[in-house]
Coordinates of C-alpha atoms in Angstrom, one line a residue:
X98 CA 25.6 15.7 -32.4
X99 CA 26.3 13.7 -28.9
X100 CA 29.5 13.1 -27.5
X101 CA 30.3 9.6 -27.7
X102 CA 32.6 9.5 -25.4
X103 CA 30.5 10.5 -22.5
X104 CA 28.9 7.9 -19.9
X105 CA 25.7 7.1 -20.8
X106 CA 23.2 9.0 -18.4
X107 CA 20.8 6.4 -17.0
X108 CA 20.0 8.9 -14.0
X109 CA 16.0 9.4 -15.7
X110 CA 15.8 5.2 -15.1
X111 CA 16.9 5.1 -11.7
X112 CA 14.9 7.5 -10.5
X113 CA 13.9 7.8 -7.1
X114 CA 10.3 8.8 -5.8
X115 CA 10.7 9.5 -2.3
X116 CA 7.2 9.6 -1.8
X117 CA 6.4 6.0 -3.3
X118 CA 9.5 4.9 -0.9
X119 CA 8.2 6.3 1.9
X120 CA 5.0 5.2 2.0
X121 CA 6.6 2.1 0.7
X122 CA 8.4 2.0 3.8
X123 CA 5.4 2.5 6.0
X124 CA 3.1 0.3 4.5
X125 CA 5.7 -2.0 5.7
X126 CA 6.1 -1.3 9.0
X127 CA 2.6 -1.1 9.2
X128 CA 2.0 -4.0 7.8
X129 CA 4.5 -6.1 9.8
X130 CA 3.0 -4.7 13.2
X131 CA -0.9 -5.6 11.9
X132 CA 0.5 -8.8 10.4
X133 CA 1.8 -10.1 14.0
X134 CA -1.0 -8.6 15.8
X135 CA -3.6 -10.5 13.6
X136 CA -1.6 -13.6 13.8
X137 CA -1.4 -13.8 17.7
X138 CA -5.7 -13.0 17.3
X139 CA -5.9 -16.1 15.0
X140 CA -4.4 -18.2 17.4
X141 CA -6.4 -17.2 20.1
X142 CA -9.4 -17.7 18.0
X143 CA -10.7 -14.1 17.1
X144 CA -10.9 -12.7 13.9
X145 CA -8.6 -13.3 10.8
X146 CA -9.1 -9.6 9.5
X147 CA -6.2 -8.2 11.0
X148 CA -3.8 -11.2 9.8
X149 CA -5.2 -10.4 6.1
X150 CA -4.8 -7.1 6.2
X151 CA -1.5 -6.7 7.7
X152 CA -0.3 -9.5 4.8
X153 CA -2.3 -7.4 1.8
X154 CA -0.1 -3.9 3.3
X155 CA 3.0 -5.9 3.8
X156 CA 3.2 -6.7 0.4
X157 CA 1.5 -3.8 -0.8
X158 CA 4.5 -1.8 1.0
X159 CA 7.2 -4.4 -1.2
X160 CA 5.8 -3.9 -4.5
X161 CA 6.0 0.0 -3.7
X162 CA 9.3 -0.4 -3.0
X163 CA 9.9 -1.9 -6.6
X164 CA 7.8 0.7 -8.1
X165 CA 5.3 -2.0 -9.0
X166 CA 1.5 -1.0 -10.3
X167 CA 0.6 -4.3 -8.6
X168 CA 0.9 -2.2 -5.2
X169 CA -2.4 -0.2 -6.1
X170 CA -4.4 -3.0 -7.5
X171 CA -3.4 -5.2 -4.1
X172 CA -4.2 -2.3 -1.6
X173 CA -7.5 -1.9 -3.3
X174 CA -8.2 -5.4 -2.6
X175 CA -7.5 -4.6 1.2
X176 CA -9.7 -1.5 1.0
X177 CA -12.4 -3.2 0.0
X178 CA -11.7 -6.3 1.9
X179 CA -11.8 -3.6 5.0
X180 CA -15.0 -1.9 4.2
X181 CA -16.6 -5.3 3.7
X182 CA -15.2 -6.1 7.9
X183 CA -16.2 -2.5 8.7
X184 CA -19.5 -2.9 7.2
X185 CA -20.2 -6.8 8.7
X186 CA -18.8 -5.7 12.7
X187 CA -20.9 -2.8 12.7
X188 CA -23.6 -2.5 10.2
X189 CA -24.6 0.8 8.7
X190 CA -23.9 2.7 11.8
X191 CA -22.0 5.9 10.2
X192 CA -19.7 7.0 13.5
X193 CA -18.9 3.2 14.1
X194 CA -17.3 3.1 10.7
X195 CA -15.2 6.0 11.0
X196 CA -12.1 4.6 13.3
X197 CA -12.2 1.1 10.9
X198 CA -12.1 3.4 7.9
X199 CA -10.1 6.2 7.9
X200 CA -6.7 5.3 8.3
X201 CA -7.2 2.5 5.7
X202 CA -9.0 5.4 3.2
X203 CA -5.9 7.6 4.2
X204 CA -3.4 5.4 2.9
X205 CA -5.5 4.4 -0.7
X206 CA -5.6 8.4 -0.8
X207 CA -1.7 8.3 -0.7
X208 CA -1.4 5.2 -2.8
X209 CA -3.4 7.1 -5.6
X210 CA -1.3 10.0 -5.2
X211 CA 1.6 7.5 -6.0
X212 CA -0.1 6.3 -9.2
X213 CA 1.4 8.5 -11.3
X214 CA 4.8 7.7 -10.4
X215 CA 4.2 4.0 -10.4
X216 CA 3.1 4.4 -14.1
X217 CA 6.1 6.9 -15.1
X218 CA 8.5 3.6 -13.7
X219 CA 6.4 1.1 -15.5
X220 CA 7.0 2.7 -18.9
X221 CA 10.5 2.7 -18.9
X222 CA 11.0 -1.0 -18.2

């Protein structure tokens, strides 16, 4: 029988994944840095992939703060947007890709890792 007198434990619900929050955390800082860099190359007329993609990790970074599935399904859209860049600056040359890809591939490798946890967080709301 339970002690009714006891606080109710509500540590399992407010459970905190440092790894989500950390990459939270650095998707946003990330994201902020790309987001202003792309901005100022929008306005002096280059390319609008940087402003995009800083946006897409910004909020991917906010809705891994709040533990939010949305944060994969967004970043995936930025992966993809990235590959489709990758692939249209440089073509099927192999070693070109590599510096436009793996950073981005890095961080959906993480993001996945984070799935898990995301889905654990969804289920109890």
């Amino acid at each position: 029988m339970s002690d009714l007198t006891a606080p109710p434990d509500h540590t399992e619900r407010h459970e905190t994944v440092w790894g989500v929050k950390l990459l939270g955390w650095i998707s946003v800082l990330l994201g902020a840095v790309i987001l202003a860099g792309g901005v100022w190359l929008i306005l002096l007329g280059g390319s609008w992939y940087y402003g995009l993609a800083g946006l897409g990790l910004l909020v991917t970074g906010i809705l891994l703060n709040r533990y939010m599935m949305e944060a994969a399904w967004t970043y995936l859209a930025v992966w993809i947007g990235t590959v489709a860049w990758a692939w249209w600056e440089v073509g099927a040359d192999w070693w070109a890709q590599v510096p436009r890809l793996v950073a981005p591939t890095l961080i959906l490798v993480l993001l996945l890792l984070c799935i898990p946890a995301l889905s654990r967080h969804a289920s109890k709301f």
